[in-house]
Amino acid sequence: MSAPTPADELRTAATKLRTLAAAAMHDDRPQWQIGHTLSSKTRVVVDNQERPSLLIETWAPRREQVDDYLVAFASPVVAFAVVDWLDQAAHHYDAGVQAANDVFHDDPARHTAFLTTGPGAPSEHALAVARAITHEAP
């Protein structure tokens, strides 16, 4: 079995994140927000203050910053945007492979250079995010 291509890695991470984000979203509420419990007014992360189907209460030394982080980056709406970015990076890499095949079909060294360090190279940032999502080492 051959090693996965960068596009494979990107799509695997996008699929995993899409599944996780969909599972984390309840009642079509993709954006989390800062709220509070009704009785004690304890600060929490919710998907809807009036009728939450998701409530996260953190207990950390800097819990307000943790809550703000969860709202800013862990909301399903953000995950779906990252999924789109990973899918786009995979598509761009596939287009680069096609271009390299068309242009450098008789020059293996330039073909490889185009796809590793040239304009057809995969996004290093997208691959780093993909590998963090899938827990794969670079």
Short mmCIF file of N, CA and C in Angstrom, two decimals:
data_model
loop_
_atom_site.label_atom_id
_atom_site.label_comp_id
_atom_site.label_asym_id
_atom_site.label_seq_id
_atom_site.Cartn_x
_atom_site.Cartn_y
_atom_site.Cartn_z
N MET A 1 0.83 -1.17 0.00
CA MET A 1 0.00 0.00 0.00
C MET A 1 0.88 1.24 0.00
N SER A 2 0.59 2.18 -0.86
CA SER A 2 1.40 3.38 -0.96
C SER A 2 1.04 4.38 0.14
N ALA A 3 1.97 5.25 0.40
CA ALA A 3 1.75 6.28 1.42
C ALA A 3 0.65 7.23 0.94
N PRO A 4 -0.11 7.78 1.86
CA PRO A 4 -1.16 8.72 1.45
C PRO A 4 -0.54 9.99 0.85
N THR A 5 -1.20 10.54 -0.13
CA THR A 5 -0.75 11.80 -0.72
C THR A 5 -1.15 12.94 0.21
N PRO A 6 -0.57 14.11 0.03
CA PRO A 6 -1.03 15.25 0.82
C PRO A 6 -2.53 15.48 0.68
N ALA A 7 -3.07 15.31 -0.52
CA ALA A 7 -4.52 15.48 -0.71
C ALA A 7 -5.29 14.46 0.11
N ASP A 8 -4.78 13.22 0.19
CA ASP A 8 -5.43 12.20 1.01
C ASP A 8 -5.44 12.61 2.48
N GLU A 9 -4.30 13.11 2.96
CA GLU A 9 -4.21 13.55 4.35
C GLU A 9 -5.20 14.68 4.64
N LEU A 10 -5.26 15.63 3.73
CA LEU A 10 -6.16 16.78 3.90
C LEU A 10 -7.62 16.34 3.90
N ARG A 11 -7.97 15.44 2.99
CA ARG A 11 -9.37 14.98 2.92
C ARG A 11 -9.73 14.11 4.12
N THR A 12 -8.80 13.30 4.58
CA THR A 12 -9.05 12.47 5.77
C THR A 12 -9.36 13.37 6.97
N ALA A 13 -8.55 14.41 7.15
CA ALA A 13 -8.78 15.33 8.27
C ALA A 13 -10.10 16.08 8.09
N ALA A 14 -10.40 16.50 6.87
CA ALA A 14 -11.65 17.21 6.61
C ALA A 14 -12.85 16.33 6.93
N THR A 15 -12.77 15.07 6.54
CA THR A 15 -13.87 14.14 6.82
C THR A 15 -14.05 13.94 8.32
N LYS A 16 -12.93 13.75 9.02
CA LYS A 16 -13.00 13.55 10.47
C LYS A 16 -13.58 14.79 11.16
N LEU A 17 -13.08 15.97 10.80
CA LEU A 17 -13.55 17.19 11.43
C LEU A 17 -15.01 17.47 11.09
N ARG A 18 -15.40 17.20 9.86
CA ARG A 18 -16.81 17.39 9.45
C ARG A 18 -17.72 16.51 10.31
N THR A 19 -17.32 15.27 10.53
CA THR A 19 -18.10 14.34 11.34
C THR A 19 -18.18 14.81 12.79
N LEU A 20 -17.05 15.24 13.33
CA LEU A 20 -17.02 15.72 14.72
C LEU A 20 -17.85 16.99 14.88
N ALA A 21 -17.74 17.91 13.95
CA ALA A 21 -18.50 19.16 14.04
C ALA A 21 -19.99 18.91 13.94
N ALA A 22 -20.37 18.02 13.05
CA ALA A 22 -21.80 17.69 12.91
C ALA A 22 -22.32 17.07 14.20
N ALA A 23 -21.51 16.22 14.83
CA ALA A 23 -21.93 15.58 16.08
C ALA A 23 -22.01 16.59 17.23
N ALA A 24 -21.19 17.64 17.17
CA ALA A 24 -21.17 18.64 18.24
C ALA A 24 -22.28 19.68 18.08
N MET A 25 -22.93 19.67 16.94
CA MET A 25 -23.98 20.66 16.67
C MET A 25 -25.34 20.04 16.98
N HIS A 26 -26.12 20.75 17.74
CA HIS A 26 -27.45 20.28 18.11
C HIS A 26 -28.49 21.28 17.61
N ASP A 27 -29.60 20.79 17.15
CA ASP A 27 -30.72 21.64 16.72
C ASP A 27 -30.28 22.72 15.72
N ASP A 28 -29.37 22.36 14.81
CA ASP A 28 -28.89 23.32 13.80
C ASP A 28 -28.36 24.61 14.41
N ARG A 29 -27.61 24.47 15.50
CA ARG A 29 -26.99 25.62 16.17
C ARG A 29 -25.47 25.50 16.06
N PRO A 30 -24.90 26.01 14.97
CA PRO A 30 -23.46 25.82 14.78
C PRO A 30 -22.58 26.80 15.55
N GLN A 31 -23.15 27.90 16.06
CA GLN A 31 -22.34 28.91 16.74
C GLN A 31 -22.56 28.84 18.25
N TRP A 32 -21.49 28.61 18.99
CA TRP A 32 -21.58 28.61 20.43
C TRP A 32 -21.40 30.04 20.93
N GLN A 33 -21.81 30.28 22.16
CA GLN A 33 -21.74 31.62 22.73
C GLN A 33 -21.51 31.54 24.24
N ILE A 34 -21.13 32.66 24.81
CA ILE A 34 -20.99 32.74 26.26
C ILE A 34 -22.38 32.96 26.84
N GLY A 35 -22.69 32.19 27.85
CA GLY A 35 -23.97 32.32 28.52
C GLY A 35 -23.76 32.17 30.01
N HIS A 36 -24.81 31.84 30.69
CA HIS A 36 -24.71 31.62 32.14
C HIS A 36 -25.82 30.66 32.55
N THR A 37 -25.56 29.98 33.65
CA THR A 37 -26.60 29.11 34.17
C THR A 37 -27.73 29.98 34.73
N LEU A 38 -28.93 29.48 34.68
CA LEU A 38 -30.08 30.29 35.09
C LEU A 38 -30.12 30.51 36.60
N SER A 39 -29.72 29.51 37.35
CA SER A 39 -29.83 29.66 38.80
C SER A 39 -28.64 30.40 39.41
N SER A 40 -27.44 29.92 39.19
CA SER A 40 -26.27 30.52 39.84
C SER A 40 -25.59 31.60 39.01
N LYS A 41 -26.01 31.75 37.76
CA LYS A 41 -25.40 32.72 36.84
C LYS A 41 -23.92 32.43 36.58
N THR A 42 -23.53 31.15 36.73
CA THR A 42 -22.17 30.74 36.44
C THR A 42 -21.93 30.86 34.94
N ARG A 43 -20.79 31.40 34.58
CA ARG A 43 -20.42 31.57 33.17
C ARG A 43 -20.23 30.20 32.53
N VAL A 44 -20.84 30.00 31.36
CA VAL A 44 -20.75 28.74 30.63
C VAL A 44 -20.74 29.03 29.13
N VAL A 45 -20.40 28.00 28.36
CA VAL A 45 -20.50 28.05 26.90
C VAL A 45 -21.77 27.29 26.53
N VAL A 46 -22.62 27.92 25.72
CA VAL A 46 -23.88 27.31 25.32
C VAL A 46 -24.09 27.50 23.82
N ASP A 47 -25.01 26.72 23.27
CA ASP A 47 -25.37 26.92 21.88
C ASP A 47 -26.63 27.78 21.74
N ASN A 48 -27.31 28.03 22.85
CA ASN A 48 -28.47 28.90 22.88
C ASN A 48 -28.76 29.21 24.35
N GLN A 49 -28.77 30.49 24.70
CA GLN A 49 -28.93 30.85 26.11
C GLN A 49 -30.32 30.48 26.64
N GLU A 50 -31.34 30.64 25.84
CA GLU A 50 -32.70 30.38 26.31
C GLU A 50 -33.02 28.90 26.45
N ARG A 51 -32.60 28.11 25.48
CA ARG A 51 -32.88 26.67 25.50
C ARG A 51 -31.63 25.91 25.05
N PRO A 52 -30.62 25.85 25.89
CA PRO A 52 -29.37 25.20 25.47
C PRO A 52 -29.53 23.69 25.29
N SER A 53 -28.97 23.22 24.19
CA SER A 53 -28.86 21.77 24.02
C SER A 53 -27.40 21.36 24.25
N LEU A 54 -26.54 22.36 24.44
CA LEU A 54 -25.14 22.13 24.75
C LEU A 54 -24.75 23.14 25.83
N LEU A 55 -24.09 22.66 26.86
CA LEU A 55 -23.62 23.53 27.94
C LEU A 55 -22.26 23.00 28.38
N ILE A 56 -21.26 23.86 28.33
CA ILE A 56 -19.91 23.49 28.75
C ILE A 56 -19.51 24.42 29.88
N GLU A 57 -19.22 23.85 31.01
CA GLU A 57 -18.75 24.63 32.15
C GLU A 57 -17.29 24.26 32.38
N THR A 58 -16.42 25.24 32.33
CA THR A 58 -15.00 24.98 32.50
C THR A 58 -14.55 25.32 33.92
N TRP A 59 -13.56 24.59 34.35
CA TRP A 59 -12.94 24.86 35.65
C TRP A 59 -11.45 24.94 35.41
N ALA A 60 -11.00 26.12 35.06
CA ALA A 60 -9.59 26.33 34.75
C ALA A 60 -9.15 27.62 35.42
N PRO A 61 -7.84 27.77 35.67
CA PRO A 61 -7.36 29.00 36.30
C PRO A 61 -7.78 30.25 35.51
N ARG A 62 -7.82 30.16 34.21
CA ARG A 62 -8.22 31.29 33.37
C ARG A 62 -9.49 30.90 32.61
N ARG A 63 -10.51 30.55 33.33
CA ARG A 63 -11.70 29.98 32.72
C ARG A 63 -12.39 30.91 31.75
N GLU A 64 -12.35 32.21 31.97
CA GLU A 64 -12.98 33.13 31.00
C GLU A 64 -12.28 33.06 29.66
N GLN A 65 -10.94 32.98 29.67
CA GLN A 65 -10.19 32.86 28.43
C GLN A 65 -10.45 31.51 27.76
N VAL A 66 -10.58 30.46 28.57
CA VAL A 66 -10.89 29.14 28.01
C VAL A 66 -12.28 29.17 27.37
N ASP A 67 -13.23 29.75 28.04
CA ASP A 67 -14.57 29.87 27.47
C ASP A 67 -14.54 30.66 26.17
N ASP A 68 -13.83 31.79 26.18
CA ASP A 68 -13.73 32.61 24.97
C ASP A 68 -13.07 31.83 23.83
N TYR A 69 -12.05 31.04 24.16
CA TYR A 69 -11.39 30.20 23.16
C TYR A 69 -12.37 29.19 22.57
N LEU A 70 -13.13 28.54 23.43
CA LEU A 70 -14.10 27.55 22.95
C LEU A 70 -15.11 28.18 22.00
N VAL A 71 -15.59 29.35 22.34
CA VAL A 71 -16.56 30.05 21.49
C VAL A 71 -15.90 30.46 20.17
N ALA A 72 -14.67 30.98 20.26
CA ALA A 72 -14.00 31.49 19.06
C ALA A 72 -13.50 30.41 18.13
N PHE A 73 -13.07 29.28 18.68
CA PHE A 73 -12.42 28.30 17.81
C PHE A 73 -13.06 26.92 17.83
N ALA A 74 -13.76 26.55 18.86
CA ALA A 74 -14.29 25.19 18.93
C ALA A 74 -15.73 25.06 18.46
N SER A 75 -16.38 26.17 18.18
CA SER A 75 -17.75 26.10 17.69
C SER A 75 -17.79 25.33 16.37
N PRO A 76 -18.84 24.56 16.14
CA PRO A 76 -18.96 23.86 14.87
C PRO A 76 -18.86 24.76 13.64
N VAL A 77 -19.33 26.00 13.74
CA VAL A 77 -19.26 26.90 12.59
C VAL A 77 -17.80 27.12 12.16
N VAL A 78 -16.90 27.20 13.11
CA VAL A 78 -15.49 27.36 12.80
C VAL A 78 -14.94 26.07 12.20
N ALA A 79 -15.33 24.94 12.77
CA ALA A 79 -14.87 23.66 12.25
C ALA A 79 -15.30 23.48 10.79
N PHE A 80 -16.52 23.86 10.47
CA PHE A 80 -16.98 23.72 9.08
C PHE A 80 -16.18 24.63 8.14
N ALA A 81 -15.76 25.80 8.61
CA ALA A 81 -14.91 26.67 7.79
C ALA A 81 -13.54 26.03 7.58
N VAL A 82 -12.99 25.40 8.62
CA VAL A 82 -11.71 24.70 8.49
C VAL A 82 -11.85 23.52 7.53
N VAL A 83 -12.96 22.81 7.60
CA VAL A 83 -13.22 21.71 6.67
C VAL A 83 -13.18 22.22 5.23
N ASP A 84 -13.84 23.33 4.97
CA ASP A 84 -13.84 23.90 3.62
C ASP A 84 -12.42 24.25 3.17
N TRP A 85 -11.64 24.83 4.09
CA TRP A 85 -10.25 25.19 3.78
C TRP A 85 -9.42 23.94 3.46
N LEU A 86 -9.57 22.89 4.26
CA LEU A 86 -8.83 21.65 4.01
C LEU A 86 -9.23 21.03 2.67
N ASP A 87 -10.53 21.02 2.38
CA ASP A 87 -11.00 20.50 1.09
C ASP A 87 -10.42 21.32 -0.07
N GLN A 88 -10.39 22.64 0.10
CA GLN A 88 -9.84 23.50 -0.95
C GLN A 88 -8.34 23.24 -1.13
N ALA A 89 -7.61 23.06 -0.03
CA ALA A 89 -6.17 22.78 -0.11
C ALA A 89 -5.94 21.44 -0.82
N ALA A 90 -6.78 20.45 -0.57
CA ALA A 90 -6.67 19.16 -1.26
C ALA A 90 -6.93 19.33 -2.75
N HIS A 91 -7.95 20.10 -3.09
CA HIS A 91 -8.26 20.35 -4.49
C HIS A 91 -7.10 21.06 -5.19
N HIS A 92 -6.52 22.06 -4.54
CA HIS A 92 -5.39 22.79 -5.13
C HIS A 92 -4.20 21.86 -5.33
N TYR A 93 -3.96 20.97 -4.38
CA TYR A 93 -2.85 20.03 -4.55
C TYR A 93 -3.13 19.11 -5.73
N ASP A 94 -4.35 18.59 -5.83
CA ASP A 94 -4.70 17.73 -6.97
C ASP A 94 -4.51 18.47 -8.30
N ALA A 95 -4.89 19.74 -8.34
CA ALA A 95 -4.70 20.54 -9.55
C ALA A 95 -3.21 20.69 -9.86
N GLY A 96 -2.40 20.85 -8.81
CA GLY A 96 -0.95 20.93 -9.00
C GLY A 96 -0.38 19.64 -9.55
N VAL A 97 -0.88 18.52 -9.08
CA VAL A 97 -0.43 17.21 -9.59
C VAL A 97 -0.79 17.09 -11.06
N GLN A 98 -2.00 17.48 -11.41
CA GLN A 98 -2.42 17.41 -12.82
C GLN A 98 -1.54 18.31 -13.68
N ALA A 99 -1.27 19.52 -13.19
CA ALA A 99 -0.41 20.44 -13.94
C ALA A 99 0.99 19.87 -14.10
N ALA A 100 1.53 19.29 -13.03
CA ALA A 100 2.87 18.69 -13.11
C ALA A 100 2.88 17.52 -14.09
N ASN A 101 1.84 16.71 -14.07
CA ASN A 101 1.76 15.59 -15.01
C ASN A 101 1.70 16.08 -16.45
N ASP A 102 0.96 17.16 -16.68
CA ASP A 102 0.82 17.70 -18.04
C ASP A 102 2.10 18.36 -18.53
N VAL A 103 2.74 19.13 -17.67
CA VAL A 103 3.88 19.94 -18.09
C VAL A 103 5.21 19.19 -17.98
N PHE A 104 5.37 18.42 -16.91
CA PHE A 104 6.67 17.78 -16.65
C PHE A 104 6.62 16.26 -16.81
N HIS A 105 5.76 15.76 -17.68
CA HIS A 105 5.60 14.31 -17.82
C HIS A 105 6.88 13.61 -18.25
N ASP A 106 7.78 14.33 -18.89
CA ASP A 106 9.04 13.71 -19.34
C ASP A 106 10.26 14.22 -18.55
N ASP A 107 10.02 14.89 -17.43
CA ASP A 107 11.11 15.43 -16.62
C ASP A 107 10.82 15.16 -15.14
N PRO A 108 11.16 13.94 -14.66
CA PRO A 108 10.83 13.57 -13.28
C PRO A 108 11.39 14.52 -12.21
N ALA A 109 12.57 15.05 -12.42
CA ALA A 109 13.16 15.93 -11.41
C ALA A 109 12.35 17.22 -11.27
N ARG A 110 11.98 17.81 -12.37
CA ARG A 110 11.19 19.05 -12.31
C ARG A 110 9.76 18.76 -11.83
N HIS A 111 9.25 17.60 -12.20
CA HIS A 111 7.92 17.18 -11.73
C HIS A 111 7.92 17.13 -10.20
N THR A 112 8.92 16.47 -9.64
CA THR A 112 9.04 16.35 -8.18
C THR A 112 9.24 17.71 -7.53
N ALA A 113 10.12 18.53 -8.11
CA ALA A 113 10.38 19.86 -7.55
C ALA A 113 9.11 20.71 -7.55
N PHE A 114 8.34 20.64 -8.62
CA PHE A 114 7.10 21.43 -8.72
C PHE A 114 6.14 21.06 -7.60
N LEU A 115 6.08 19.77 -7.26
CA LEU A 115 5.13 19.31 -6.25
C LEU A 115 5.66 19.34 -4.82
N THR A 116 6.96 19.55 -4.65
CA THR A 116 7.50 19.57 -3.29
C THR A 116 7.89 20.96 -2.82
N THR A 117 8.48 21.76 -3.70
CA THR A 117 8.92 23.10 -3.30
C THR A 117 8.39 24.19 -4.23
N GLY A 118 7.77 23.81 -5.30
CA GLY A 118 7.27 24.78 -6.28
C GLY A 118 5.82 25.14 -6.04
N PRO A 119 5.20 25.76 -7.04
CA PRO A 119 3.82 26.21 -6.89
C PRO A 119 2.81 25.08 -6.72
N GLY A 120 3.18 23.86 -7.03
CA GLY A 120 2.27 22.74 -6.83
C GLY A 120 2.37 22.08 -5.48
N ALA A 121 3.26 22.61 -4.64
CA ALA A 121 3.46 22.02 -3.30
C ALA A 121 2.21 22.21 -2.45
N PRO A 122 1.94 21.26 -1.58
CA PRO A 122 0.77 21.41 -0.70
C PRO A 122 1.01 22.50 0.33
N SER A 123 -0.07 23.05 0.85
CA SER A 123 0.03 24.06 1.90
C SER A 123 0.58 23.42 3.17
N GLU A 124 1.72 23.92 3.62
CA GLU A 124 2.31 23.39 4.85
C GLU A 124 1.39 23.63 6.05
N HIS A 125 0.73 24.77 6.05
CA HIS A 125 -0.16 25.10 7.17
C HIS A 125 -1.38 24.18 7.18
N ALA A 126 -1.96 23.96 6.02
CA ALA A 126 -3.12 23.07 5.95
C ALA A 126 -2.72 21.65 6.35
N LEU A 127 -1.55 21.19 5.91
CA LEU A 127 -1.10 19.86 6.31
C LEU A 127 -0.85 19.77 7.81
N ALA A 128 -0.29 20.82 8.41
CA ALA A 128 -0.06 20.82 9.86
C ALA A 128 -1.38 20.71 10.61
N VAL A 129 -2.39 21.46 10.16
CA VAL A 129 -3.70 21.39 10.79
C VAL A 129 -4.31 20.00 10.59
N ALA A 130 -4.20 19.48 9.36
CA ALA A 130 -4.75 18.15 9.08
C ALA A 130 -4.11 17.09 9.96
N ARG A 131 -2.81 17.16 10.11
CA ARG A 131 -2.11 16.16 10.93
C ARG A 131 -2.44 16.31 12.41
N ALA A 132 -2.69 17.53 12.85
CA ALA A 132 -3.13 17.72 14.25
C ALA A 132 -4.51 17.11 14.46
N ILE A 133 -5.38 17.27 13.48
CA ILE A 133 -6.73 16.71 13.58
C ILE A 133 -6.70 15.18 13.60
N THR A 134 -5.85 14.60 12.77
CA THR A 134 -5.79 13.14 12.67
C THR A 134 -4.75 12.52 13.60
N HIS A 135 -4.05 13.37 14.34
CA HIS A 135 -3.02 12.91 15.30
C HIS A 135 -1.90 12.15 14.59
N GLU A 136 -1.54 12.63 13.40
CA GLU A 136 -0.45 12.02 12.64
C GLU A 136 0.79 12.90 12.73
N ALA A 137 1.94 12.29 12.88
CA ALA A 137 3.19 13.04 12.89
C ALA A 137 3.53 13.44 11.46
N PRO A 138 4.20 14.58 11.30
CA PRO A 138 4.57 15.00 9.93
C PRO A 138 5.55 14.07 9.30
#
